[in-house]
Short mmCIF file of C-alpha atoms and ligand atoms in Angstrom, two decimals:
data_model
loop_
_atom_site.label_atom_id
_atom_site.label_comp_id
_atom_site.label_asym_id
_atom_site.label_seq_id
_atom_site.Cartn_x
_atom_site.Cartn_y
_atom_site.Cartn_z
CA UNK A 1 -5.33 39.97 8.31
CA UNK A 2 -5.66 36.84 6.17
CA UNK A 3 -8.41 34.26 6.74
CA UNK A 4 -7.46 31.40 9.07
CA UNK A 5 -6.41 28.36 7.10
CA UNK A 6 -8.79 25.41 7.00
CA UNK A 7 -7.31 22.10 5.88
CA UNK A 8 -9.14 21.07 2.70
CA UNK A 9 -8.71 17.38 3.51
CA UNK A 10 -9.48 17.19 7.26
CA UNK A 11 -12.56 18.60 9.04
CA UNK A 12 -12.57 21.39 11.63
CA UNK A 13 -10.03 23.96 12.74
CA UNK A 14 -7.66 22.43 15.25
CA UNK A 15 -6.38 23.96 18.47
CA UNK A 16 -2.90 23.15 17.19
CA UNK A 17 -3.34 25.55 14.27
CA UNK A 18 -4.17 28.36 16.64
CA UNK A 19 -1.18 27.73 18.89
CA UNK A 20 1.64 26.68 16.55
CA UNK A 21 3.10 30.13 15.98
CA UNK A 22 3.95 31.24 12.50
CA UNK A 23 3.22 28.57 9.92
CA UNK A 24 5.71 29.14 7.08
CA UNK A 25 4.38 28.85 3.55
CA UNK A 26 6.07 27.12 0.63
CA UNK A 27 5.35 27.94 -3.00
CA UNK A 28 3.27 25.88 -5.41
CA UNK A 29 5.30 24.21 -8.14
CA UNK A 30 5.07 26.26 -11.31
CA UNK A 31 6.78 24.65 -14.33
CA UNK A 32 8.80 21.51 -14.72
CA UNK A 33 11.69 20.26 -12.68
CA UNK A 34 13.86 17.22 -12.09
CA UNK A 35 15.09 15.61 -8.89
CA UNK A 36 16.76 12.44 -7.69
CA UNK A 37 13.76 11.67 -5.49
CA UNK A 38 10.18 12.95 -5.54
CA UNK A 39 8.21 12.66 -2.32
CA UNK A 40 4.43 12.88 -2.57
CA UNK A 41 2.87 14.03 0.71
CA UNK A 42 4.01 16.52 3.34
CA UNK A 43 3.19 14.79 6.62
CA UNK A 44 5.69 13.31 9.08
CA UNK A 45 6.68 10.47 6.71
CA UNK A 46 7.39 12.68 3.71
CA UNK A 47 9.08 15.40 5.76
CA UNK A 48 11.35 12.95 7.54
CA UNK A 49 12.36 11.31 4.26
CA UNK A 50 12.97 14.74 2.70
CA UNK A 51 15.04 15.91 5.66
CA UNK A 52 17.23 12.83 5.81
CA UNK A 53 17.69 12.63 2.04
CA UNK A 54 18.62 16.30 1.81
CA UNK A 55 21.05 15.98 4.70
CA UNK A 56 22.75 13.17 2.76
CA UNK A 57 23.11 15.43 -0.28
CA UNK A 58 20.30 13.93 -2.38
CA UNK A 59 18.36 16.33 -4.62
CA UNK A 60 14.81 15.93 -3.31
CA UNK A 61 11.48 17.56 -4.20
CA UNK A 62 8.46 17.19 -1.90
CA UNK A 63 4.98 18.03 -3.22
CA UNK A 64 2.11 18.45 -0.75
CA UNK A 65 -1.44 18.77 -2.10
CA UNK A 66 -2.55 21.14 0.68
CA UNK A 67 -0.31 22.66 3.39
CA UNK A 68 2.29 20.66 5.28
CA UNK A 69 0.57 18.85 8.14
CA UNK A 70 -2.98 19.23 6.81
CA UNK A 71 -3.39 15.44 6.82
CA UNK A 72 -3.02 13.44 10.04
CA UNK A 73 0.40 14.79 11.00
CA UNK A 74 -0.55 18.27 12.15
CA UNK A 75 -3.80 17.26 13.85
CA UNK A 76 -3.28 14.08 15.87
CA UNK A 77 -3.22 13.15 19.56
CA UNK A 78 0.53 13.82 19.77
CA UNK A 79 1.23 10.63 21.73
CA UNK A 80 4.48 8.78 21.01
CA UNK A 81 3.42 5.44 22.51
CA UNK A 82 5.90 2.58 22.80
CA UNK A 83 6.51 -0.25 20.36
CA UNK A 84 4.48 -0.86 17.24
CA UNK A 85 0.68 -0.65 17.06
CA UNK A 86 0.46 -4.33 18.09
CA UNK A 87 1.71 -5.23 21.52
CA UNK A 88 5.04 -7.13 21.42
CA UNK A 89 3.34 -10.31 22.69
CA UNK A 90 0.88 -10.10 19.79
CA UNK A 91 3.80 -9.65 17.40
CA UNK A 92 5.53 -12.64 19.02
CA UNK A 93 2.47 -14.81 18.37
CA UNK A 94 2.33 -13.65 14.80
CA UNK A 95 5.98 -13.33 13.77
CA UNK A 96 8.01 -15.27 16.35
CA UNK A 97 10.15 -13.90 19.16
CA UNK A 98 13.23 -12.81 17.17
CA UNK A 99 11.30 -10.77 14.69
CA UNK A 100 9.02 -9.34 17.37
CA UNK A 101 12.12 -8.21 19.26
CA UNK A 102 13.55 -6.58 16.14
CA UNK A 103 10.27 -4.75 15.46
CA UNK A 104 10.07 -3.62 19.08
CA UNK A 105 13.70 -2.46 19.02
CA UNK A 106 12.96 -0.54 15.82
CA UNK A 107 10.16 1.33 17.59
CA UNK A 108 12.49 2.17 20.49
CA UNK A 109 14.99 3.51 17.91
CA UNK A 110 12.11 5.50 16.42
CA UNK A 111 11.38 7.15 19.75
CA UNK A 112 15.04 8.03 20.32
CA UNK A 113 15.46 9.07 16.68
CA UNK A 114 12.65 11.58 16.82
CA UNK A 115 13.96 13.11 20.06
CA UNK A 116 17.43 13.26 18.47
CA UNK A 117 16.10 15.05 15.36
CA UNK A 118 14.22 17.54 17.53
CA UNK A 119 17.33 18.30 19.55
CA UNK A 120 19.65 18.51 16.56
CA UNK A 121 17.31 20.72 14.54
CA UNK A 122 16.21 22.85 17.48
CA UNK A 123 12.54 21.84 17.18
CA UNK A 124 10.57 22.97 20.25
CA UNK A 125 7.26 21.08 20.28
CA UNK A 126 6.12 21.11 23.93
CA UNK A 127 7.36 17.56 24.57
CA UNK A 128 6.27 16.20 27.95
CA UNK A 129 7.05 12.75 29.35
CA UNK A 130 4.74 10.02 30.55
CA UNK A 131 1.83 7.97 29.28
CA UNK A 132 -0.81 5.87 30.99
CA UNK A 133 -3.08 3.20 29.54
CA UNK A 134 -6.40 2.48 31.20
CA UNK A 135 -8.42 -0.74 31.52
CA UNK A 136 -12.09 0.04 30.89
CA UNK A 137 -13.29 -3.46 31.83
CA UNK A 138 -12.24 -5.79 34.67
CA UNK A 139 -11.22 -8.47 32.18
CA UNK A 140 -8.33 -6.30 30.97
CA UNK A 141 -6.76 -6.04 34.43
CA UNK A 142 -4.88 -9.34 34.25
CA UNK A 143 -3.99 -8.69 30.64
CA UNK A 144 -2.39 -5.39 31.65
CA UNK A 145 -0.45 -7.07 34.46
CA UNK A 146 0.81 -9.80 32.10
CA UNK A 147 1.71 -7.18 29.51
CA UNK A 148 3.93 -5.25 31.94
CA UNK A 149 5.66 -8.52 32.89
CA UNK A 150 6.17 -9.57 29.27
CA UNK A 151 7.57 -6.17 28.33
CA UNK A 152 10.17 -6.45 31.07
CA UNK A 153 11.00 -10.14 30.84
CA UNK A 154 10.80 -10.85 27.11
CA UNK A 155 11.51 -7.43 25.60
CA UNK A 156 13.75 -5.84 28.23
CA UNK A 157 11.50 -2.79 28.57
CA UNK A 158 11.60 -1.63 32.18
CA UNK A 159 9.74 1.68 31.87
CA UNK A 160 6.28 0.13 32.05
CA UNK A 161 4.61 -0.44 35.42
CA UNK A 162 1.23 -1.93 36.33
CA UNK A 163 -1.02 0.34 38.45
CA UNK A 164 -3.85 -0.97 40.62
CA UNK A 165 -7.24 0.69 40.67
CA UNK A 166 -6.39 3.15 43.47
CA UNK A 167 -3.20 4.41 41.84
CA UNK A 168 -4.91 4.62 38.45
CA UNK A 169 -7.66 6.76 39.97
CA UNK A 170 -5.10 9.04 41.56
CA UNK A 171 -3.10 9.51 38.37
CA UNK A 172 -6.21 10.08 36.27
CA UNK A 173 -8.25 12.11 38.70
CA UNK A 174 -11.18 9.71 38.26
CA UNK A 175 -12.14 6.29 39.66
CA UNK A 176 -13.87 4.92 36.55
CA UNK A 177 -11.09 2.70 35.21
CA UNK A 178 -10.20 -0.68 36.72
CA UNK A 179 -6.41 -0.56 36.44
CA UNK A 180 -3.67 1.02 34.38
CA UNK A 181 -0.15 0.93 33.05
CA UNK A 182 2.27 3.81 33.43
CA UNK A 183 4.99 4.18 30.81
CA UNK A 184 7.80 6.47 31.95
CA UNK A 185 9.74 5.91 28.72
CA UNK A 186 7.56 7.83 26.33
CA UNK A 187 5.65 11.12 26.05
CA UNK A 188 3.58 13.49 23.97
CA UNK A 189 3.95 16.72 22.01
CA UNK A 190 2.32 19.41 19.87
CA UNK A 191 2.21 17.78 16.44
CA UNK A 192 1.82 20.92 14.32
CA UNK A 193 4.92 22.43 15.92
CA UNK A 194 6.74 19.25 14.97
CA UNK A 195 5.49 19.50 11.36
CA UNK A 196 6.67 23.10 11.14
CA UNK A 197 10.06 22.28 12.64
CA UNK A 198 10.59 19.34 10.30
CA UNK A 199 9.60 21.48 7.30
CA UNK A 200 12.07 24.19 8.25
CA UNK A 201 14.82 21.64 8.89
CA UNK A 202 14.22 19.90 5.55
CA UNK A 203 14.28 23.23 3.73
CA UNK A 204 17.49 24.28 5.52
CA UNK A 205 19.08 21.00 4.47
CA UNK A 206 18.26 21.78 0.83
CA UNK A 207 15.00 19.91 0.14
CA UNK A 208 12.68 21.75 -2.25
CA UNK A 209 9.22 21.88 -0.67
CA UNK A 210 6.03 22.74 -2.54
CA UNK A 211 2.56 23.24 -1.06
CA UNK A 212 -0.79 23.45 -2.89
CA UNK A 213 0.73 21.04 -5.38
CA UNK A 214 -1.27 17.84 -5.77
CA UNK A 215 0.38 15.21 -7.90
CA UNK A 216 -2.33 14.34 -10.39
CA UNK A 217 -0.77 11.43 -12.25
CA UNK A 218 2.32 9.29 -12.11
CA UNK A 219 3.73 7.47 -15.11
CA UNK A 220 7.03 6.04 -16.24
CA UNK A 221 8.68 8.16 -18.88
CA UNK A 222 11.63 7.73 -21.22
CA UNK A 223 14.71 6.16 -19.63
CA UNK A 224 12.61 4.69 -16.83
CA UNK A 225 12.26 8.04 -15.05
CA UNK A 226 9.04 8.64 -13.14
CA UNK A 227 6.99 11.56 -14.45
CA UNK A 228 4.61 13.24 -12.03
CA UNK A 229 2.05 15.66 -13.39
CA UNK A 230 0.85 18.66 -11.40
CA UNK A 231 -1.67 21.33 -12.42
CA UNK A 232 1.10 23.60 -13.68
CA UNK A 233 4.08 21.40 -14.38
CA UNK A 234 5.85 18.09 -14.03
CA UNK A 235 8.48 16.53 -11.82
CA UNK A 236 10.70 13.79 -13.19
CA UNK A 237 12.66 11.66 -10.79
CA UNK A 238 14.45 8.31 -10.67
CA UNK A 239 12.64 7.42 -7.45
CA UNK A 240 9.29 8.31 -5.96
CA UNK A 241 8.06 7.89 -2.38
CA UNK A 242 4.29 7.90 -1.93
CA UNK A 243 3.79 9.25 1.59
CA UNK A 244 0.09 9.98 1.13
CA UNK A 245 -1.08 7.68 3.96
CA UNK A 246 -4.90 7.73 4.27
CA UNK A 247 -5.16 10.21 1.40
CA UNK A 248 -3.72 8.03 -1.37
CA UNK A 249 -5.85 6.15 -3.80
CA UNK A 250 -5.75 7.53 -7.28
CA UNK A 251 -2.00 7.56 -7.89
CA UNK A 252 -1.36 3.92 -7.12
CA UNK A 253 -4.69 2.21 -6.41
CA UNK A 254 -3.23 -1.28 -5.99
CA UNK A 255 -1.25 -0.22 -2.91
CA UNK A 256 -3.99 2.04 -1.62
CA UNK A 257 -6.27 -1.04 -1.30
CA UNK A 258 -4.08 -2.18 1.62
CA UNK A 259 -4.79 0.97 3.60
CA UNK A 260 -8.18 2.20 4.78
CA UNK A 261 -8.97 5.71 6.03
CA UNK A 262 -10.87 6.02 9.31
CA UNK A 263 -11.87 9.38 10.68
CA UNK A 264 -10.92 10.21 14.26
CA UNK A 265 -11.91 13.36 16.15
CA UNK A 266 -10.50 15.46 18.97
CA UNK A 267 -12.05 18.30 20.92
CA UNK A 268 -10.26 20.88 23.07
CA UNK A 269 -11.81 22.45 26.17
CA UNK A 270 -11.22 25.95 27.39
CA UNK A 271 -8.38 26.06 29.97
CA UNK A 272 -9.61 24.01 32.93
CA UNK A 273 -10.52 25.91 36.10
CA UNK A 274 -8.81 23.25 38.23
CA UNK A 275 -6.29 21.56 35.93
CA UNK A 276 -4.68 19.59 38.78
CA UNK A 277 -7.90 17.51 39.10
CA UNK A 278 -7.29 15.93 35.68
CA UNK A 279 -4.11 13.95 34.93
CA UNK A 280 -2.12 15.72 37.66
CA UNK A 281 1.10 14.06 36.46
CA UNK A 282 0.61 15.57 32.97
CA UNK A 283 0.81 12.19 31.23
CA UNK A 284 -1.02 11.41 28.02
CA UNK A 285 -3.61 8.63 28.33
CA UNK A 286 -5.41 6.08 26.21
CA UNK A 287 -7.84 3.32 27.10
CA UNK A 288 -8.53 -0.30 26.22
CA UNK A 289 -11.58 0.36 24.03
CA UNK A 290 -11.36 -0.75 20.41
CA UNK A 291 -12.72 2.70 19.56
CA UNK A 292 -10.00 4.11 21.71
CA UNK A 293 -10.34 7.22 23.87
CA UNK A 294 -7.09 9.18 24.03
CA UNK A 295 -6.48 12.38 25.90
CA UNK A 296 -3.99 14.67 27.55
CA UNK A 297 -3.72 18.22 28.75
CA UNK A 298 -2.18 20.96 26.70
CA UNK A 299 0.63 23.13 27.99
CA UNK A 300 -1.99 25.81 28.83
CA UNK A 301 -4.20 23.45 30.88
CA UNK A 302 -6.89 22.48 28.36
CA UNK A 303 -8.11 18.93 27.99
CA UNK A 304 -7.56 17.59 24.46
CA UNK A 305 -9.82 14.56 24.17
CA UNK A 306 -9.99 12.22 21.22
CA UNK A 307 -12.70 9.70 21.34
CA UNK A 308 -14.97 9.37 18.46
CA UNK A 309 -14.17 7.46 15.35
CA UNK A 310 -16.40 7.59 12.32
CA UNK A 311 -16.11 5.24 9.45
CA UNK A 312 -18.06 7.39 7.04
CA UNK A 313 -17.43 10.98 6.03
CA UNK A 314 -20.10 12.51 8.31
CA UNK A 315 -18.50 14.22 11.30
CA UNK A 316 -21.64 15.22 13.26
CA UNK A 317 -21.70 16.87 16.68
CA UNK A 318 -18.12 16.10 17.71
CA UNK A 319 -17.91 18.33 20.79
CA UNK A 320 -21.31 17.08 22.02
CA UNK A 321 -20.30 13.42 21.76
CA UNK A 322 -16.87 13.99 23.20
CA UNK A 323 -18.39 16.15 25.95
CA UNK A 324 -20.47 13.17 27.10
CA UNK A 325 -17.37 10.95 27.18
CA UNK A 326 -15.46 13.57 29.19
CA UNK A 327 -18.31 13.90 31.71
CA UNK A 328 -18.46 10.12 32.12
CA UNK A 329 -14.87 10.21 33.39
CA UNK A 330 -14.84 13.57 35.22
CA UNK A 331 -18.43 14.50 36.19
CA UNK A 332 -17.24 17.93 37.40
CA UNK A 333 -16.47 18.74 33.73
CA UNK A 334 -20.05 18.13 32.58
CA UNK A 335 -20.47 21.80 31.68
CA UNK A 336 -16.98 22.49 30.41
CA UNK A 337 -16.91 24.55 27.22
CA UNK A 338 -15.21 23.25 24.10
CA UNK A 339 -13.37 25.79 21.98
CA UNK A 340 -12.22 23.54 19.14
CA UNK A 341 -13.30 20.28 17.52
CA UNK A 342 -11.50 18.74 14.58
CA UNK A 343 -10.76 15.48 12.88
CA UNK A 344 -8.35 13.72 10.62
CA UNK A 345 -7.94 10.49 8.73
CA UNK A 346 -6.09 7.64 10.36
CA UNK A 347 -4.82 5.01 7.92
CA UNK A 348 -5.41 1.48 9.17
CA UNK A 349 -4.38 -1.87 7.73
CA UNK A 350 -5.86 -5.35 8.25
CA UNK A 351 -3.12 -6.56 10.65
CA UNK A 352 -2.71 -3.07 12.21
CA UNK A 353 0.95 -3.02 11.16
CA UNK A 354 2.30 -0.50 8.63
CA UNK A 355 2.15 -1.03 4.90
CA UNK A 356 5.64 -0.54 3.48
CA UNK A 357 6.00 -1.75 -0.07
CA UNK A 358 7.72 -1.28 -3.39
CA UNK A 359 5.01 -1.98 -5.98
CA UNK A 360 7.38 -1.15 -8.84
CA UNK A 361 11.11 -0.52 -9.08
CA UNK A 362 11.84 2.99 -7.88
CA UNK A 363 8.35 3.47 -6.44
CA UNK A 364 7.92 3.08 -2.67
CA UNK A 365 4.85 3.35 -0.49
CA UNK A 366 4.90 3.98 3.28
CA UNK A 367 1.52 4.18 5.00
CA UNK A 368 -0.90 2.69 7.49
CA UNK A 369 0.53 3.34 10.96
CA UNK A 370 -2.97 3.40 12.53
CA UNK A 371 -2.96 5.63 15.61
CA UNK A 372 0.72 4.95 16.11
CA UNK A 373 2.49 7.09 13.58
CA UNK A 374 4.01 10.01 15.45
CA UNK A 375 7.37 8.39 16.03
CA UNK A 376 7.18 5.48 13.55
CA UNK A 377 6.56 7.65 10.50
CA UNK A 378 9.62 9.71 11.33
CA UNK A 379 11.82 6.66 11.66
CA UNK A 380 10.43 4.97 8.56
CA UNK A 381 11.07 8.13 6.53
CA UNK A 382 14.62 8.10 7.81
CA UNK A 383 15.11 4.40 7.00
CA UNK A 384 13.76 5.05 3.50
CA UNK A 385 16.35 7.81 3.05
CA UNK A 386 19.11 5.53 4.31
CA UNK A 387 17.96 2.85 1.88
CA UNK A 388 18.22 5.32 -1.03
CA UNK A 389 21.72 6.43 -0.09
CA UNK A 390 22.82 2.94 0.92
CA UNK A 391 24.10 4.37 4.18
CA UNK A 392 22.37 2.42 6.90
CA UNK A 393 19.59 0.12 7.88
CA UNK A 394 16.83 -0.68 5.46
CA UNK A 395 13.09 -1.05 5.63
CA UNK A 396 13.30 -4.81 5.07
CA UNK A 397 11.73 -5.79 8.40
CA UNK A 398 8.68 -3.68 7.60
CA UNK A 399 8.57 -4.56 3.88
CA UNK A 400 8.40 -8.22 4.78
CA UNK A 401 5.25 -7.89 6.90
CA UNK A 402 2.22 -9.51 5.41
CA UNK A 403 -0.38 -6.77 4.97
CA UNK A 404 -3.19 -8.06 2.74
CA UNK A 405 -5.53 -5.81 0.80
CA UNK A 406 -8.91 -5.12 2.40
CA UNK A 407 -11.53 -7.43 0.93
CA UNK A 408 -14.41 -6.11 -1.10
CA UNK A 409 -12.67 -4.05 -3.80
CA UNK A 410 -13.00 -0.30 -4.19
CA UNK A 411 -16.77 -0.16 -3.62
CA UNK A 412 -17.33 -2.70 -0.89
CA UNK A 413 -14.33 -2.30 1.38
CA UNK A 414 -15.56 0.89 3.11
CA UNK A 415 -19.03 -0.52 3.97
CA UNK A 416 -17.47 -3.83 5.09
CA UNK A 417 -15.05 -2.01 7.36
CA UNK A 418 -17.91 0.09 8.69
CA UNK A 419 -19.76 -3.08 9.67
CA UNK A 420 -16.69 -4.61 11.30
CA UNK A 421 -15.88 -1.45 13.25
CA UNK A 422 -19.47 -1.00 14.36
CA UNK A 423 -19.38 -4.53 15.74
CA UNK A 424 -16.18 -3.82 17.71
CA UNK A 425 -17.59 -0.50 18.97
CA UNK A 426 -20.66 -2.39 20.18
CA UNK A 427 -18.43 -4.89 21.98
CA UNK A 428 -16.71 -1.98 23.78
CA UNK A 429 -20.07 -1.01 25.24
CA UNK A 430 -21.39 -4.47 26.17
C1 FAD B 501 -7.17 12.47 14.91
C2 FAD B 501 -5.92 11.65 14.88
C3 FAD B 501 -5.28 11.32 16.06
C4 FAD B 501 -4.09 10.58 16.03
N1 FAD B 501 -3.40 10.39 17.20
C5 FAD B 501 -2.17 9.81 17.17
C6 FAD B 501 -1.38 9.73 18.34
O1 FAD B 501 -1.74 10.24 19.41
N2 FAD B 501 -0.19 9.10 18.26
C7 FAD B 501 0.29 8.56 17.10
O2 FAD B 501 1.38 7.99 17.10
N3 FAD B 501 -0.43 8.65 15.95
C8 FAD B 501 -1.63 9.27 15.95
N4 FAD B 501 -2.34 9.40 14.80
C9 FAD B 501 -1.76 8.86 13.55
C10 FAD B 501 -0.66 9.76 13.00
O3 FAD B 501 -1.10 11.09 12.99
C11 FAD B 501 -0.31 9.30 11.57
O4 FAD B 501 0.11 7.94 11.61
C12 FAD B 501 0.79 10.10 10.92
O5 FAD B 501 0.62 11.48 11.09
C13 FAD B 501 0.82 9.77 9.43
O6 FAD B 501 1.76 10.62 8.80
P1 FAD B 501 1.92 10.57 7.23
O7 FAD B 501 2.98 11.54 6.86
O8 FAD B 501 2.16 9.16 6.79
O9 FAD B 501 0.50 10.99 6.65
P2 FAD B 501 -0.27 12.39 6.64
O10 FAD B 501 0.16 13.28 7.72
O11 FAD B 501 -1.72 12.08 6.54
O12 FAD B 501 0.23 13.05 5.30
C14 FAD B 501 -0.15 12.62 4.02
C15 FAD B 501 -0.14 13.85 3.12
O13 FAD B 501 -0.19 13.44 1.76
C16 FAD B 501 -0.82 14.48 1.06
N5 FAD B 501 -1.26 13.98 -0.25
C17 FAD B 501 -2.20 13.03 -0.49
N6 FAD B 501 -2.33 12.84 -1.82
C18 FAD B 501 -1.46 13.70 -2.43
C19 FAD B 501 -1.14 13.97 -3.78
N7 FAD B 501 -1.73 13.30 -4.80
N8 FAD B 501 -0.20 14.92 -4.05
C20 FAD B 501 0.42 15.58 -3.04
N9 FAD B 501 0.16 15.35 -1.72
C21 FAD B 501 -0.78 14.42 -1.43
C22 FAD B 501 -1.97 14.88 1.96
O14 FAD B 501 -2.44 16.17 1.64
C23 FAD B 501 -1.32 14.78 3.34
O15 FAD B 501 -0.85 16.02 3.83
C24 FAD B 501 -3.55 10.12 14.79
C25 FAD B 501 -4.21 10.43 13.60
C26 FAD B 501 -5.38 11.20 13.64
C27 FAD B 501 -6.05 11.55 12.35
#
């Protein structure tokens, strides 16, 4: 039997890898080829763009440096969420009501679009409905109540309901949070199964997929074609999509300065002895901390708990730290055993909205969905494809968002972000 695969770009072996079924392999690119569009990066963004381009008859090549899903896409919390990363009221303050409504509607389309793709392509990824958000301090209670009202009254979203402390405790199986919101219009899934399904669907549609194929350099060649160099060949294409998210940097450093990688970690317990005592309604959950805790149960009754963000490369004792967070919510799980602990890189931007840009003609960048990329990456990849074929909506609403570069240049931006995040993490605790 072959050795289990370990992502070379993300730490730890994930529970998803052990439960995703057969993970198909795609060859490394050997030699030179030409395509209409080259996609760099085989996560949700790249796979969605490849699938939708290939379905429209475009000749598309996707090159992934590692295996499909080895970045954030195969290893995340699996929560769809609702809306963009910013709450609609925050978007309204920043962009005005009309634009905020368009961005919210886009995210609703994203949710429906991903479900539609899964149905159409026969992708079975353990989807389960329901999500709750939890107020970890009393001062968030009124904010939550106002948020539910604003979602209904200003954005027409009727699936969100405020929960008082007693109902929150019942739905969580713990009294530690002060209030909650229950969103019946969203859900969660097994992300690696989604990656695999999207890869198969893109391949079936005619996309050429390559793994173990890092793009090493990107230049403009004769006739304005983009030339991408790999270890054993080249790809030339009229258009290139950089879907490298938190793992970009070298290929197009100017854009990469707008996106910062932050490590986030998840640990999986053994199947719980009494699963009905934790999230009995099977919702996914997140809380109001800046260093957010996010968790849900797996289909086989484990607790998958994400809670520790690190802003440096050191991953430390993930299960130990997460174990303490779990016990602080459910004391009866103080001795629960963890079978897996893993991490991945989330790509954040200054305004916490995605970075969608065209730094040069024919070269597009889509990145920076923070912890909100499961459905939005899929939709953005689809909108990119529709923009290429001229067949539908475009990415203009996202391209027009102001997403400044992180201050401090290549050397200083990571330490500056570390300081800022440490400050916010401290505020969570005070
Ligand atoms: C631990 C964790 C938990 C999360 N939880 C949630 C959640 O619950 N809900 C949610 O909505 N979002 C969540 N997210 C965020 C979500 O996973 C991401 O927004 C989304 O997966 C990004 O997809 P992507 O395709 O843009 O990037 P990625 O999946 O990171 O893919 C980028 C790919 O580009 C490849 N690449 C980089 N450079 C090159 C190169 N030069 N040549 C070829 N390939 C290259 C990388 O190998 C990588 O596979 C989480 C993220 C993490 C890490």
